[in-house]
Amino acid sequence: MKIKGLIFDLDGVIVSTEINHFDAWSAIAEQLSIEFNEADNEKIKGLSRSDSLDVICDLGSIQLTYYEKLEYLELKNKMYLDSIQSLNKDDLLPGVLHLLKQAKKKDLKLALGSSSKNAKYILQKLFITDYFDVIIDGNDVESPKPDPEVFLKGAEGMGLNVEDIVVFEDAESGILAAQTGGFYTVAVGNRKLKNCADECIDHLGEFLLKNYE
Ligand code: G6P
Ligand code: MG
């Protein structure tokens, strides 16, 4: 495969914010008296904020009203944002900067494909916004992951065909989305995905562009 473009998920691929999402959801689940553990968290990784709350409520067989749901979503986001206040370049996961720089040198197109509505804010905090030709986040899609819309919009923005693009993902919902869209998939930092992704690596430092020229 000769790669022409790369699409990166954000949380858990570029930056170590998955733990902050998990901690905030754990606090919400506790308020709702719902048992929520790391295995449950695997099911919501990559989903939109709203879909994540639905899954957590299903775990506890709880039904919230429309307004209760809005309140919990706001509270979760407030806790999450408070916890990432001091996020900075040191929180970039291993190999990220090197791969972004190498890809730029080789004139590859780069896109972000994230379910997060906080994606642009986080990229700014990490000082890596300018590496991306296209940024598609939770504000830009009607159908969140596992629907392929976020990645298809990324491909369209880059002006490339899906078969020329690699998608990096740490979540099952994201790998499914990319596969449904017809992309080459690389699971990052999640060995449980090794059977469903085309490739599985521990961090982006293991992905060598020279193997795809
Ligand atoms: C990411 C994370 C999820 C998170 C979702 C929404 O893809 O993997 O854990 O729930 O985005 O993020 P947001 O920042 O909009 O709440
Ligand atoms: Mg992720």
mmCIF file of C-alpha atoms and ligand atoms in Angstrom:
data_model
loop_
_atom_site.group_PDB
_atom_site.id
_atom_site.type_symbol
_atom_site.label_atom_id
_atom_site.label_comp_id
_atom_site.label_asym_id
_atom_site.label_seq_id
_atom_site.Cartn_x
_atom_site.Cartn_y
_atom_site.Cartn_z
ATOM 1 C CA MET A 1 0.000 0.000 0.000
ATOM 2 C CA LYS A 2 1.264 3.481 -0.893
ATOM 3 C CA ILE A 3 -0.123 5.866 1.719
ATOM 4 C CA LYS A 4 -1.287 9.333 0.648
ATOM 5 C CA GLY A 5 -2.990 10.421 3.852
ATOM 6 C CA LEU A 6 -3.315 9.708 7.562
ATOM 7 C CA ILE A 7 -6.374 10.195 9.778
ATOM 8 C CA PHE A 8 -5.833 10.284 13.523
ATOM 9 C CA ASP A 9 -8.343 9.762 16.287
ATOM 10 C CA LEU A 10 -7.543 12.136 19.178
ATOM 11 C CA ASP A 11 -8.237 10.725 22.656
ATOM 12 C CA GLY A 12 -6.044 7.685 23.295
ATOM 13 C CA VAL A 13 -4.117 7.986 20.005
ATOM 14 C CA ILE A 14 -2.599 11.471 20.084
ATOM 15 C CA VAL A 15 -3.069 12.373 23.715
ATOM 16 C CA SER A 16 -3.571 10.538 26.996
ATOM 17 C CA THR A 17 -7.027 12.021 27.708
ATOM 18 C CA GLU A 18 -8.950 8.707 27.687
ATOM 19 C CA ILE A 19 -8.235 8.400 31.412
ATOM 20 C CA ASN A 20 -9.782 11.849 32.012
ATOM 21 C CA HIS A 21 -12.940 10.815 30.139
ATOM 22 C CA PHE A 22 -13.031 7.589 32.162
ATOM 23 C CA ASP A 23 -12.641 9.402 35.500
ATOM 24 C CA ALA A 24 -15.417 11.879 34.654
ATOM 25 C CA TRP A 25 -17.786 9.118 33.496
ATOM 26 C CA SER A 26 -16.978 7.115 36.641
ATOM 27 C CA ALA A 27 -18.025 10.110 38.775
ATOM 28 C CA ILE A 28 -21.274 10.467 36.803
ATOM 29 C CA ALA A 29 -22.005 6.737 37.113
ATOM 30 C CA GLU A 30 -21.414 6.958 40.865
ATOM 31 C CA GLN A 31 -23.894 9.843 41.165
ATOM 32 C CA LEU A 32 -26.427 7.670 39.332
ATOM 33 C CA SER A 33 -25.521 4.644 41.535
ATOM 34 C CA ILE A 34 -24.475 2.670 38.461
ATOM 35 C CA GLU A 35 -21.564 0.210 38.546
ATOM 36 C CA PHE A 36 -19.068 1.272 35.879
ATOM 37 C CA ASN A 37 -15.658 -0.308 35.379
ATOM 38 C CA GLU A 38 -12.852 -0.310 32.812
ATOM 39 C CA ALA A 39 -14.443 -3.113 30.796
ATOM 40 C CA ASP A 40 -17.638 -1.019 30.529
ATOM 41 C CA ASN A 41 -15.482 1.923 29.496
ATOM 42 C CA GLU A 42 -14.154 -0.052 26.521
ATOM 43 C CA LYS A 43 -17.724 -0.099 25.178
ATOM 44 C CA ILE A 44 -18.069 3.682 25.255
ATOM 45 C CA LYS A 45 -14.589 4.634 24.016
ATOM 46 C CA GLY A 46 -14.919 6.639 20.830
ATOM 47 C CA LEU A 47 -18.673 7.158 21.136
ATOM 48 C CA SER A 48 -20.118 10.667 21.321
ATOM 49 C CA ARG A 49 -20.736 12.212 24.746
ATOM 50 C CA SER A 50 -24.479 11.719 24.428
ATOM 51 C CA ASP A 51 -24.254 8.096 23.216
ATOM 52 C CA SER A 52 -21.797 7.351 26.044
ATOM 53 C CA LEU A 53 -24.292 8.525 28.669
ATOM 54 C CA ASP A 54 -27.002 6.384 27.041
ATOM 55 C CA VAL A 55 -24.769 3.292 27.336
ATOM 56 C CA ILE A 56 -24.013 4.050 31.004
ATOM 57 C CA CYS A 57 -27.728 4.530 31.785
ATOM 58 C CA ASP A 58 -28.505 1.229 30.021
ATOM 59 C CA LEU A 59 -25.925 -0.483 32.266
ATOM 60 C CA GLY A 60 -27.939 0.640 35.279
ATOM 61 C CA SER A 61 -31.338 0.226 33.557
ATOM 62 C CA ILE A 62 -31.977 3.907 34.254
ATOM 63 C CA GLN A 63 -33.980 6.260 32.068
ATOM 64 C CA LEU A 64 -33.249 9.962 32.391
ATOM 65 C CA THR A 65 -35.575 12.723 31.244
ATOM 66 C CA TYR A 66 -34.387 14.980 28.437
ATOM 67 C CA TYR A 67 -33.425 17.729 30.906
ATOM 68 C CA GLU A 68 -31.725 15.380 33.368
ATOM 69 C CA LYS A 69 -29.673 14.049 30.494
ATOM 70 C CA LEU A 70 -28.612 17.564 29.473
ATOM 71 C CA GLU A 71 -27.567 18.309 33.063
ATOM 72 C CA TYR A 72 -25.442 15.179 33.368
ATOM 73 C CA LEU A 73 -23.817 15.815 29.977
ATOM 74 C CA GLU A 74 -22.923 19.340 31.063
ATOM 75 C CA LEU A 75 -21.603 18.153 34.402
ATOM 76 C CA LYS A 76 -19.504 15.421 32.767
ATOM 77 C CA ASN A 77 -17.974 17.928 30.372
ATOM 78 C CA LYS A 78 -17.271 20.385 33.178
ATOM 79 C CA MET A 79 -15.461 17.717 35.207
ATOM 80 C CA TYR A 80 -13.564 16.593 32.109
ATOM 81 C CA LEU A 81 -12.482 20.120 31.149
ATOM 82 C CA ASP A 82 -11.429 20.889 34.741
ATOM 83 C CA SER A 83 -9.264 17.775 34.732
ATOM 84 C CA ILE A 84 -7.426 18.701 31.508
ATOM 85 C CA GLN A 85 -6.755 22.332 32.425
ATOM 86 C CA SER A 86 -3.012 21.782 32.608
ATOM 87 C CA LEU A 87 -2.827 19.554 29.517
ATOM 88 C CA ASN A 88 0.315 20.323 27.515
ATOM 89 C CA LYS A 89 2.866 18.916 25.043
ATOM 90 C CA ASP A 90 4.130 16.442 27.669
ATOM 91 C CA ASP A 91 0.785 14.662 27.438
ATOM 92 C CA LEU A 92 1.301 13.784 23.770
ATOM 93 C CA LEU A 93 1.569 10.006 23.433
ATOM 94 C CA PRO A 94 4.909 8.487 22.295
ATOM 95 C CA GLY A 95 5.786 8.876 18.632
ATOM 96 C CA VAL A 96 3.044 11.401 17.782
ATOM 97 C CA LEU A 97 5.188 14.438 17.004
ATOM 98 C CA HIS A 98 7.757 12.407 15.100
ATOM 99 C CA LEU A 99 5.101 10.798 12.878
ATOM 100 C CA LEU A 100 3.357 14.140 12.220
ATOM 101 C CA LYS A 101 6.683 15.714 11.232
ATOM 102 C CA GLN A 102 7.747 12.782 9.038
ATOM 103 C CA ALA A 103 4.374 12.756 7.289
ATOM 104 C CA LYS A 104 4.591 16.484 6.577
ATOM 105 C CA LYS A 105 8.097 16.042 5.132
ATOM 106 C CA LYS A 106 6.744 13.385 2.795
ATOM 107 C CA ASP A 107 3.853 15.648 1.741
ATOM 108 C CA LEU A 108 1.163 13.339 3.064
ATOM 109 C CA LYS A 109 -2.237 14.826 3.902
ATOM 110 C CA LEU A 110 -3.142 14.766 7.582
ATOM 111 C CA ALA A 111 -6.591 14.796 9.172
ATOM 112 C CA LEU A 112 -8.083 14.511 12.615
ATOM 113 C CA GLY A 113 -11.198 12.336 12.954
ATOM 114 C CA SER A 114 -12.524 12.596 16.514
ATOM 115 C CA SER A 115 -15.907 12.241 18.227
ATOM 116 C CA SER A 116 -14.925 14.917 20.726
ATOM 117 C CA LYS A 117 -16.512 18.347 20.677
ATOM 118 C CA ASN A 118 -13.431 19.560 22.571
ATOM 119 C CA ALA A 119 -10.990 18.420 19.880
ATOM 120 C CA LYS A 120 -9.943 21.832 18.519
ATOM 121 C CA TYR A 121 -9.391 23.185 22.048
ATOM 122 C CA ILE A 122 -7.190 20.195 22.900
ATOM 123 C CA LEU A 123 -5.143 20.451 19.687
ATOM 124 C CA GLN A 124 -4.465 24.092 20.548
ATOM 125 C CA LYS A 125 -3.338 23.219 24.056
ATOM 126 C CA LEU A 126 -0.903 20.716 22.522
ATOM 127 C CA PHE A 127 0.305 23.210 19.864
ATOM 128 C CA ILE A 128 -0.265 20.738 17.010
ATOM 129 C CA THR A 129 -3.273 22.299 15.208
ATOM 130 C CA ASP A 130 -1.202 23.455 12.236
ATOM 131 C CA TYR A 131 -0.092 19.939 11.308
ATOM 132 C CA PHE A 132 -3.624 19.050 10.194
ATOM 133 C CA ASP A 133 -4.985 19.832 6.737
ATOM 134 C CA VAL A 134 -8.477 18.808 7.855
ATOM 135 C CA ILE A 135 -10.100 18.633 11.295
ATOM 136 C CA ILE A 136 -13.391 16.767 11.651
ATOM 137 C CA ASP A 137 -14.751 16.495 15.182
ATOM 138 C CA GLY A 138 -17.937 15.840 17.121
ATOM 139 C CA ASN A 139 -19.374 19.184 15.985
ATOM 140 C CA ASP A 140 -19.154 18.239 12.309
ATOM 141 C CA VAL A 141 -20.977 14.909 12.098
ATOM 142 C CA GLU A 142 -24.590 13.826 12.226
ATOM 143 C CA SER A 143 -23.835 10.139 12.777
ATOM 144 C CA PRO A 144 -21.014 9.528 15.261
ATOM 145 C CA LYS A 145 -18.690 6.478 15.377
ATOM 146 C CA PRO A 146 -19.177 3.557 14.720
ATOM 147 C CA ASP A 147 -20.680 5.286 11.659
ATOM 148 C CA PRO A 148 -17.885 6.090 9.164
ATOM 149 C CA GLU A 149 -19.069 9.697 8.550
ATOM 150 C CA VAL A 150 -16.248 11.345 10.533
ATOM 151 C CA PHE A 151 -13.559 9.539 8.516
ATOM 152 C CA LEU A 152 -15.337 9.871 5.165
ATOM 153 C CA LYS A 153 -15.559 13.634 5.716
ATOM 154 C CA GLY A 154 -11.843 13.593 6.555
ATOM 155 C CA ALA A 155 -11.055 11.785 3.292
ATOM 156 C CA GLU A 156 -13.231 14.192 1.334
ATOM 157 C CA GLY A 157 -11.531 17.189 2.946
ATOM 158 C CA MET A 158 -8.128 15.782 2.034
ATOM 159 C CA GLY A 159 -9.285 15.102 -1.527
ATOM 160 C CA LEU A 160 -8.163 11.454 -1.297
ATOM 161 C CA ASN A 161 -9.706 8.030 -1.881
ATOM 162 C CA VAL A 162 -10.317 5.936 1.231
ATOM 163 C CA GLU A 163 -8.044 3.134 0.014
ATOM 164 C CA ASP A 164 -5.055 5.522 0.106
ATOM 165 C CA ILE A 165 -5.608 6.470 3.761
ATOM 166 C CA VAL A 166 -4.589 4.912 7.078
ATOM 167 C CA VAL A 167 -6.807 5.483 10.123
ATOM 168 C CA PHE A 168 -5.256 5.294 13.618
ATOM 169 C CA GLU A 169 -7.701 4.361 16.370
ATOM 170 C CA ASP A 170 -7.666 3.106 19.962
ATOM 171 C CA ALA A 171 -11.379 2.280 20.214
ATOM 172 C CA GLU A 172 -13.435 -0.587 18.842
ATOM 173 C CA SER A 173 -16.128 1.853 17.666
ATOM 174 C CA GLY A 174 -13.460 3.773 15.736
ATOM 175 C CA ILE A 175 -11.913 0.704 14.088
ATOM 176 C CA LEU A 176 -15.411 -0.406 13.057
ATOM 177 C CA ALA A 177 -16.148 3.053 11.644
ATOM 178 C CA ALA A 178 -12.936 3.078 9.616
ATOM 179 C CA GLN A 179 -13.433 -0.465 8.346
ATOM 180 C CA THR A 180 -16.990 0.270 7.285
ATOM 181 C CA GLY A 181 -15.633 3.282 5.407
ATOM 182 C CA GLY A 182 -13.092 1.117 3.566
ATOM 183 C CA PHE A 183 -9.920 2.511 5.182
ATOM 184 C CA TYR A 184 -6.745 0.655 6.219
ATOM 185 C CA THR A 185 -6.960 0.441 10.017
ATOM 186 C CA VAL A 186 -4.223 0.585 12.634
ATOM 187 C CA ALA A 187 -5.186 -0.069 16.261
ATOM 188 C CA VAL A 188 -3.017 1.934 18.660
ATOM 189 C CA GLY A 189 -2.321 1.002 22.296
ATOM 190 C CA ASN A 190 -5.131 -1.530 22.546
ATOM 191 C CA ARG A 191 -4.116 -5.163 21.996
ATOM 192 C CA LYS A 192 -7.759 -6.258 22.372
ATOM 193 C CA LEU A 193 -8.315 -4.844 18.894
ATOM 194 C CA LYS A 194 -5.635 -6.954 17.220
ATOM 195 C CA ASN A 195 -8.171 -9.293 15.627
ATOM 196 C CA CYS A 196 -10.360 -6.600 14.129
ATOM 197 C CA ALA A 197 -7.783 -4.064 12.858
ATOM 198 C CA ASP A 198 -5.443 -4.519 9.859
ATOM 199 C CA GLU A 199 -2.485 -3.814 12.157
ATOM 200 C CA CYS A 200 -1.962 -3.359 15.868
ATOM 201 C CA ILE A 201 0.782 -1.255 17.484
ATOM 202 C CA ASP A 202 1.487 -0.105 21.047
ATOM 203 C CA HIS A 203 2.133 3.519 20.105
ATOM 204 C CA LEU A 204 2.605 5.648 16.989
ATOM 205 C CA GLY A 205 6.399 5.437 17.298
ATOM 206 C CA GLU A 206 6.084 1.873 15.992
ATOM 207 C CA PHE A 207 4.476 2.994 12.731
ATOM 208 C CA LEU A 208 7.159 3.466 10.075
ATOM 209 C CA LEU A 209 6.120 5.411 6.972
ATOM 210 C CA LYS A 210 9.039 4.009 4.987
ATOM 211 C CA ASN A 211 7.271 0.616 4.960
ATOM 212 C CA TYR A 212 4.404 2.109 2.924
ATOM 213 C CA GLU A 213 6.143 3.908 0.065
HETATM 214 C C1 G6P B 1 -13.709 10.718 22.159
HETATM 215 C C2 G6P B 1 -13.474 9.787 23.319
HETATM 216 C C3 G6P B 1 -14.711 9.491 24.094
HETATM 217 C C4 G6P B 1 -15.510 10.758 24.347
HETATM 218 C C5 G6P B 1 -15.903 11.379 23.010
HETATM 219 C C6 G6P B 1 -16.689 12.666 23.173
HETATM 220 O O1 G6P B 1 -13.726 10.054 20.988
HETATM 221 O O2 G6P B 1 -12.913 8.573 22.909
HETATM 222 O O3 G6P B 1 -14.339 8.876 25.302
HETATM 223 O O4 G6P B 1 -16.677 10.471 25.095
HETATM 224 O O5 G6P B 1 -14.743 11.654 22.253
HETATM 225 O O6 G6P B 1 -15.848 13.659 23.693
HETATM 226 P P1 G6P B 1 -16.318 15.062 24.252
HETATM 227 O O7 G6P B 1 -15.012 15.760 24.530
HETATM 228 O O8 G6P B 1 -17.108 15.731 23.164
HETATM 229 O O9 G6P B 1 -17.131 14.813 25.452
HETATM 230 MG MG MG B 2 -9.909 7.338 20.965
#
